[in-house]
Coordinates of C-alpha atoms and ligand atoms in Angstrom, one line a residue:
M1 CA 52.7 137.4 25.0
T2 CA 55.3 134.6 27.3
T3 CA 53.0 132.1 27.9
V4 CA 53.9 130.6 31.8
A5 CA 53.4 127.8 34.5
F6 CA 53.7 128.4 37.9
L7 CA 53.6 125.8 40.0
G8 CA 53.7 126.0 44.0
L9 CA 52.2 128.5 45.9
G10 CA 53.2 128.3 49.2
A11 CA 53.8 131.5 51.4
I12 CA 56.4 132.8 49.0
G13 CA 55.6 130.8 45.9
R14 CA 52.0 132.8 46.0
P15 CA 52.8 136.0 46.1
M16 CA 55.6 135.5 43.3
A17 CA 52.8 133.7 41.2
H18 CA 50.5 137.2 41.9
R19 CA 53.6 139.5 40.7
V20 CA 53.6 137.3 37.7
A21 CA 50.1 137.1 37.0
A22 CA 50.2 141.7 37.3
A23 CA 52.5 142.0 34.8
G24 CA 50.4 140.3 32.7
F25 CA 52.1 137.5 30.8
D26 CA 49.9 134.6 30.6
L27 CA 49.7 131.6 33.7
T28 CA 48.8 129.3 34.9
V29 CA 48.8 128.0 38.4
W30 CA 49.6 124.4 39.9
N31 CA 49.4 123.5 43.6
R32 CA 49.1 120.4 45.4
T33 CA 46.0 121.4 47.8
A34 CA 43.9 122.8 45.0
D35 CA 42.3 124.9 47.1
R36 CA 45.6 127.7 46.6
S37 CA 45.3 127.0 43.3
R38 CA 41.1 128.0 43.8
E39 CA 42.3 130.8 46.4
F40 CA 44.8 131.9 43.7
T41 CA 42.5 132.2 40.1
A42 CA 39.6 134.0 42.5
A43 CA 41.5 136.4 42.2
T44 CA 43.5 136.7 39.3
K45 CA 43.3 136.3 35.4
A46 CA 45.5 132.8 35.3
R47 CA 43.9 129.2 35.5
A48 CA 44.6 126.1 37.5
A49 CA 45.6 123.3 35.6
A50 CA 44.9 119.8 38.0
T51 CA 48.5 118.2 37.2
P52 CA 51.1 119.7 36.2
A53 CA 51.5 118.1 33.4
E54 CA 48.5 120.7 32.5
A55 CA 49.6 123.5 33.9
V56 CA 53.5 123.2 32.2
R57 CA 51.4 121.9 28.3
G58 CA 52.6 124.8 26.2
A59 CA 54.6 126.7 28.7
Q60 CA 57.5 129.3 27.1
V61 CA 58.6 129.8 31.4
V62 CA 58.2 126.7 34.5
I63 CA 58.3 128.3 37.5
T64 CA 58.8 125.9 40.4
C65 CA 58.7 127.1 44.4
L66 CA 57.8 123.9 46.1
S67 CA 60.2 123.2 49.7
T68 CA 62.7 120.9 48.8
S69 CA 64.6 120.6 45.7
Q70 CA 63.9 116.9 45.4
N71 CA 60.2 117.5 45.8
V72 CA 61.1 119.0 42.4
A73 CA 62.6 116.0 41.2
A74 CA 59.5 114.0 42.1
L75 CA 57.2 116.0 40.5
L76 CA 59.3 114.9 37.0
D77 CA 57.7 111.8 36.3
G78 CA 54.5 109.8 35.6
P79 CA 51.5 110.2 33.3
D80 CA 50.7 113.1 35.7
G81 CA 54.4 114.7 35.9
L82 CA 55.8 117.4 34.4
L83 CA 58.7 115.5 31.9
A84 CA 54.6 114.6 30.2
G85 CA 54.0 118.0 29.7
L86 CA 57.0 120.2 28.8
E87 CA 57.4 121.5 25.8
R88 CA 60.7 121.3 24.0
G89 CA 62.5 124.6 23.7
A90 CA 60.8 125.3 27.2
L91 CA 63.0 126.9 30.5
F92 CA 62.4 125.3 33.4
V93 CA 63.4 128.4 36.4
D94 CA 63.8 126.5 39.5
C95 CA 63.5 129.3 42.4
T96 CA 62.7 127.0 45.0
S97 CA 65.9 126.9 47.8
G98 CA 67.5 124.4 46.6
D99 CA 71.0 122.1 46.8
P100 CA 72.8 121.8 44.0
S101 CA 73.7 117.8 43.3
T102 CA 69.2 117.2 43.5
S103 CA 68.8 120.4 40.7
A104 CA 72.4 119.6 38.8
R105 CA 70.6 115.8 38.1
I106 CA 66.5 117.8 37.4
A107 CA 68.8 120.0 35.4
G108 CA 70.1 116.7 33.0
R109 CA 66.8 114.4 33.4
L110 CA 65.8 118.1 31.7
A111 CA 68.5 118.3 28.7
E112 CA 67.1 115.0 27.9
H113 CA 63.2 116.3 27.0
D114 CA 65.9 119.5 25.3
V115 CA 63.6 121.5 28.3
A116 CA 67.0 124.4 29.8
F117 CA 66.7 124.5 33.9
I118 CA 68.4 127.5 35.4
D119 CA 68.1 127.0 39.6
A120 CA 67.1 131.3 40.7
P121 CA 66.9 131.0 44.4
V122 CA 64.8 134.3 46.1
S123 CA 66.0 136.5 49.0
G124 CA 64.1 139.5 50.5
G125 CA 60.9 137.4 52.2
T126 CA 57.6 137.2 51.7
S127 CA 57.4 141.2 52.0
G128 CA 59.7 140.9 49.4
A129 CA 57.7 138.9 47.1
E130 CA 54.1 141.4 48.0
K131 CA 56.5 144.3 46.3
G132 CA 58.2 142.4 43.4
I133 CA 61.8 143.4 45.1
L134 CA 63.4 140.6 45.4
T135 CA 66.8 138.8 44.9
V136 CA 67.2 136.7 42.6
M137 CA 70.9 134.4 42.5
V138 CA 70.9 132.1 38.9
G139 CA 72.8 128.9 38.8
G140 CA 73.2 127.7 34.8
D141 CA 73.4 129.3 31.5
A142 CA 74.3 133.0 31.0
A143 CA 71.5 132.6 28.0
A144 CA 68.9 130.2 29.7
L145 CA 68.6 133.7 32.3
E146 CA 68.8 136.5 29.5
R147 CA 65.3 134.6 28.4
A148 CA 63.5 134.1 32.1
R149 CA 64.4 137.3 33.1
P150 CA 61.1 140.0 32.0
V151 CA 59.3 136.8 33.6
L152 CA 61.9 137.2 37.0
E153 CA 61.7 141.2 36.7
S154 CA 58.1 140.8 38.0
F155 CA 59.4 139.3 41.3
G156 CA 62.4 140.3 41.6
K157 CA 65.1 144.0 42.0
K158 CA 68.3 142.8 41.6
I159 CA 68.9 139.4 39.8
V160 CA 72.4 138.2 39.1
H161 CA 74.2 135.2 37.6
C162 CA 76.1 133.4 40.0
G163 CA 77.4 131.1 38.2
A164 CA 76.9 126.8 36.9
V165 CA 73.2 124.6 37.8
G166 CA 73.0 124.6 41.2
A167 CA 75.1 127.9 41.8
G168 CA 72.2 130.1 43.0
D169 CA 71.4 127.0 45.5
A170 CA 75.1 127.2 46.6
V171 CA 75.2 131.0 47.5
K172 CA 71.1 130.6 48.4
A173 CA 72.2 128.4 50.6
M174 CA 74.8 130.6 52.4
N175 CA 73.3 133.1 52.1
N176 CA 70.8 131.4 55.2
A177 CA 73.1 130.0 56.9
M178 CA 74.4 133.7 57.8
L179 CA 70.8 134.2 58.7
A180 CA 70.7 131.4 60.3
I181 CA 73.6 132.1 63.0
H182 CA 72.6 135.8 63.0
V183 CA 69.9 135.2 64.5
W184 CA 71.0 132.4 67.1
S185 CA 73.7 134.6 68.2
T186 CA 71.7 137.8 68.4
G187 CA 69.5 135.0 70.8
E188 CA 72.1 134.4 73.1
C189 CA 72.8 137.8 73.0
M190 CA 70.0 139.2 74.1
A191 CA 69.3 136.6 76.7
A192 CA 72.1 136.6 78.4
L193 CA 71.7 140.8 78.8
A194 CA 68.0 140.2 79.5
K195 CA 68.4 138.3 82.0
A196 CA 71.5 140.6 83.4
G197 CA 68.8 143.4 84.0
V198 CA 69.6 145.4 80.7
S199 CA 66.4 146.1 78.2
P200 CA 67.0 144.4 74.8
R201 CA 65.9 147.2 73.8
V202 CA 68.1 149.7 74.9
A203 CA 70.7 146.8 74.4
L204 CA 69.2 146.8 70.3
D205 CA 69.2 150.3 69.5
V206 CA 72.6 150.7 70.3
V207 CA 73.6 147.5 68.7
N208 CA 71.9 148.5 66.0
A209 CA 74.3 151.7 66.0
S210 CA 77.6 150.0 66.3
S211 CA 79.9 146.6 64.9
G212 CA 77.2 144.2 66.0
R213 CA 74.4 144.8 64.0
S214 CA 72.5 143.4 61.1
N215 CA 69.3 142.7 59.3
T216 CA 68.1 140.1 62.0
S217 CA 69.0 142.9 65.2
E218 CA 68.1 145.9 63.0
N219 CA 64.3 145.0 61.2
L220 CA 63.8 140.9 62.5
F221 CA 64.0 141.5 66.7
P222 CA 62.0 144.5 67.2
E223 CA 59.4 143.7 64.8
R224 CA 59.4 139.8 66.0
V225 CA 61.1 139.5 69.1
L226 CA 60.8 142.2 71.8
S227 CA 56.8 143.1 70.1
R228 CA 56.3 139.2 71.0
A229 CA 54.7 139.1 68.1
F230 CA 56.7 135.9 66.0
P231 CA 54.8 136.9 62.5
R232 CA 55.0 133.1 60.6
T233 CA 56.3 134.0 57.2
F234 CA 59.0 132.1 56.7
R235 CA 58.7 128.6 58.7
L236 CA 61.7 127.1 60.7
A237 CA 61.4 123.8 59.4
L238 CA 62.5 125.8 56.1
L239 CA 66.1 127.9 57.3
D240 CA 66.5 124.2 59.3
K241 CA 66.7 122.4 55.6
D242 CA 68.9 125.7 54.4
I243 CA 71.3 125.4 56.8
G244 CA 71.9 121.7 55.9
I245 CA 72.6 122.3 52.4
A246 CA 74.9 124.7 52.9
A247 CA 76.9 122.5 55.9
Q248 CA 77.1 120.2 53.5
V249 CA 78.0 122.5 50.7
A250 CA 81.1 123.5 53.2
R251 CA 82.4 119.7 54.1
E252 CA 82.5 118.7 50.0
Q253 CA 84.2 121.4 49.8
K254 CA 87.0 119.9 52.9
I255 CA 86.3 123.7 54.5
P256 CA 87.0 124.0 57.9
S257 CA 83.8 124.6 59.2
P258 CA 82.5 124.5 63.0
I259 CA 80.3 127.3 63.1
L260 CA 77.6 126.0 60.1
Q261 CA 78.1 122.2 61.9
L262 CA 76.9 123.3 65.0
T263 CA 74.7 126.0 63.5
A264 CA 72.7 122.5 61.4
E265 CA 72.6 121.2 64.6
L266 CA 71.4 124.0 66.7
F267 CA 68.2 124.0 63.8
R268 CA 67.7 120.9 63.2
M269 CA 67.2 120.1 67.6
A270 CA 64.4 124.0 67.0
H271 CA 62.9 122.5 64.2
A272 CA 62.8 119.1 66.5
E273 CA 61.4 121.5 69.3
L274 CA 58.9 123.9 67.7
G275 CA 57.3 122.1 64.6
E276 CA 56.7 122.1 61.5
E277 CA 54.4 125.7 61.9
A278 CA 57.1 127.4 63.8
D279 CA 58.2 130.6 61.9
H280 CA 62.7 130.6 61.5
V281 CA 62.5 134.0 64.5
E282 CA 61.0 131.8 67.3
A283 CA 64.4 129.5 67.5
V284 CA 65.0 131.9 69.7
R285 CA 62.0 130.8 71.9
V286 CA 64.1 127.6 72.8
I287 CA 67.2 129.6 74.2
E288 CA 64.8 131.6 76.3
R289 CA 63.5 128.6 77.5
L290 CA 66.4 126.4 78.1
G291 CA 67.8 130.2 79.9
G292 CA 64.9 131.1 81.4
T293 CA 64.2 134.7 80.2
E294 CA 62.6 136.8 77.3
I295 CA 63.9 139.2 75.5
K296 CA 61.1 141.4 75.4
Ligands
LIG1 P1 55.8 126.7 52.5 O1 56.0 126.0 52.9 O2 55.2 127.8 52.6 O3 55.0 126.3 51.1 C1 55.3 125.4 50.0 C2 55.2 124.9 49.0 O4 55.7 124.0 48.4 C3 53.1 124.6 48.7 O5 53.1 124.7 47.8 C4 53.5 122.8 49.5 O6 51.6 122.9 48.2 C5 54.5 123.1 48.5 N1 55.7 121.4 48.8 C6 55.3 121.2 49.5 N2 56.2 119.4 49.3 C7 55.6 119.4 47.8 C8 56.2 118.6 47.0 N3 56.1 117.6 47.9 N4 54.7 118.3 46.3 C9 54.5 119.1 45.8 N5 54.0 120.2 46.2 C10 54.7 120.1 47.5 O7 56.7 127.3 52.0 P2 57.6 129.1 50.9 O8 56.5 129.5 50.2 O9 57.5 129.9 51.8 O10 58.7 127.9 50.7 C11 59.3 127.5 49.0 C12 60.1 128.0 48.7 O11 61.1 129.3 48.8 C13 61.2 127.2 50.2 O12 62.8 126.1 49.2 C14 61.9 128.6 50.7 O13 63.2 128.4 51.5 C15 62.4 129.1 50.0 N6 62.1 130.8 50.6 C16 61.1 130.4 51.5 C17 60.9 132.6 51.2 C18 60.0 132.5 52.8 O14 60.0 133.9 53.7 N7 59.0 132.3 52.9 C19 62.3 133.6 51.6 C20 62.7 132.9 50.9 C21 62.7 131.6 49.8 P3 51.1 122.7 49.2 O15 50.4 124.2 49.6 O16 50.1 121.5 48.6 O17 51.3 122.3 50.8

């Protein structure tokens, strides 16, 4: 039986780790805030480790799902750090929506210890994680992905090799940049229509049978904005981070990217305005406030 360590039991990490446990893997978990690991082990057969080093000792596959690549890099060193516990020959799977250059640096550090690294960010939200139907986009060695596949299949349905280390992060950042653009542009359009006296519900009904539709118009707006429910499943702070990575990748590649750069700025502003706990879809509240209207 493959021994797995899972570090990072946040909004999406927790349901992913639950899927790993339910698939029968021999699982140890670690979370910075220990209450979350205790809650997890109370509901599963998994063990809780006190430190990252303890979590990964003896593990064949190590999965991290933290906020940023920098958070992962910061766990490597020190007596309680990952490198102190990782076994030679282990496989490190970072499911954080990370940034390609930090992932490359992490992969280099791990290679010195004979540990293979793949970046494997996910898409599909917390509900997709609960159902085990996430999309997993992978950067790194194809053979390493094949070793990871049985574990990834516990929470992923579509698992795609995108290229070398960092390619998964780059695809994820661009996907989320498109999400951010959809949220903001749908917000502007619906706010303008609401103020002009057209019901956003009627307008979305039209759009969703027309060429402007997207996951944002079909699902996010009806379920979260029109309902005024704004459930907190994916923090705006994290989408701000993702669009920032996407804008950086575009700049590095010297691709003209005014829309990405502007959207990065808008989400930085919305994040500063709405704080750390706001959900990503709540960015439309900024448009509503400035425009003096509500999309409902
Ligand atoms: P949360 O904010 O809910 O959780 C973040 C996790 O990272 C927590 O376990 C937190 O620990 C841990 N963490 C943060 N900083 C550190 C640190 N410095 N050292 C150690 N641990 C740290 O985030 P999500 O679970 O929503 O997201 C995790 C990753 O997955 C992000 O990269 C995000 O962009 C991505 N993602 C999220 C999706 C979603 O729908 N939520 C969808 C797809 C991708 P603690 O509990 O102690 O705070």
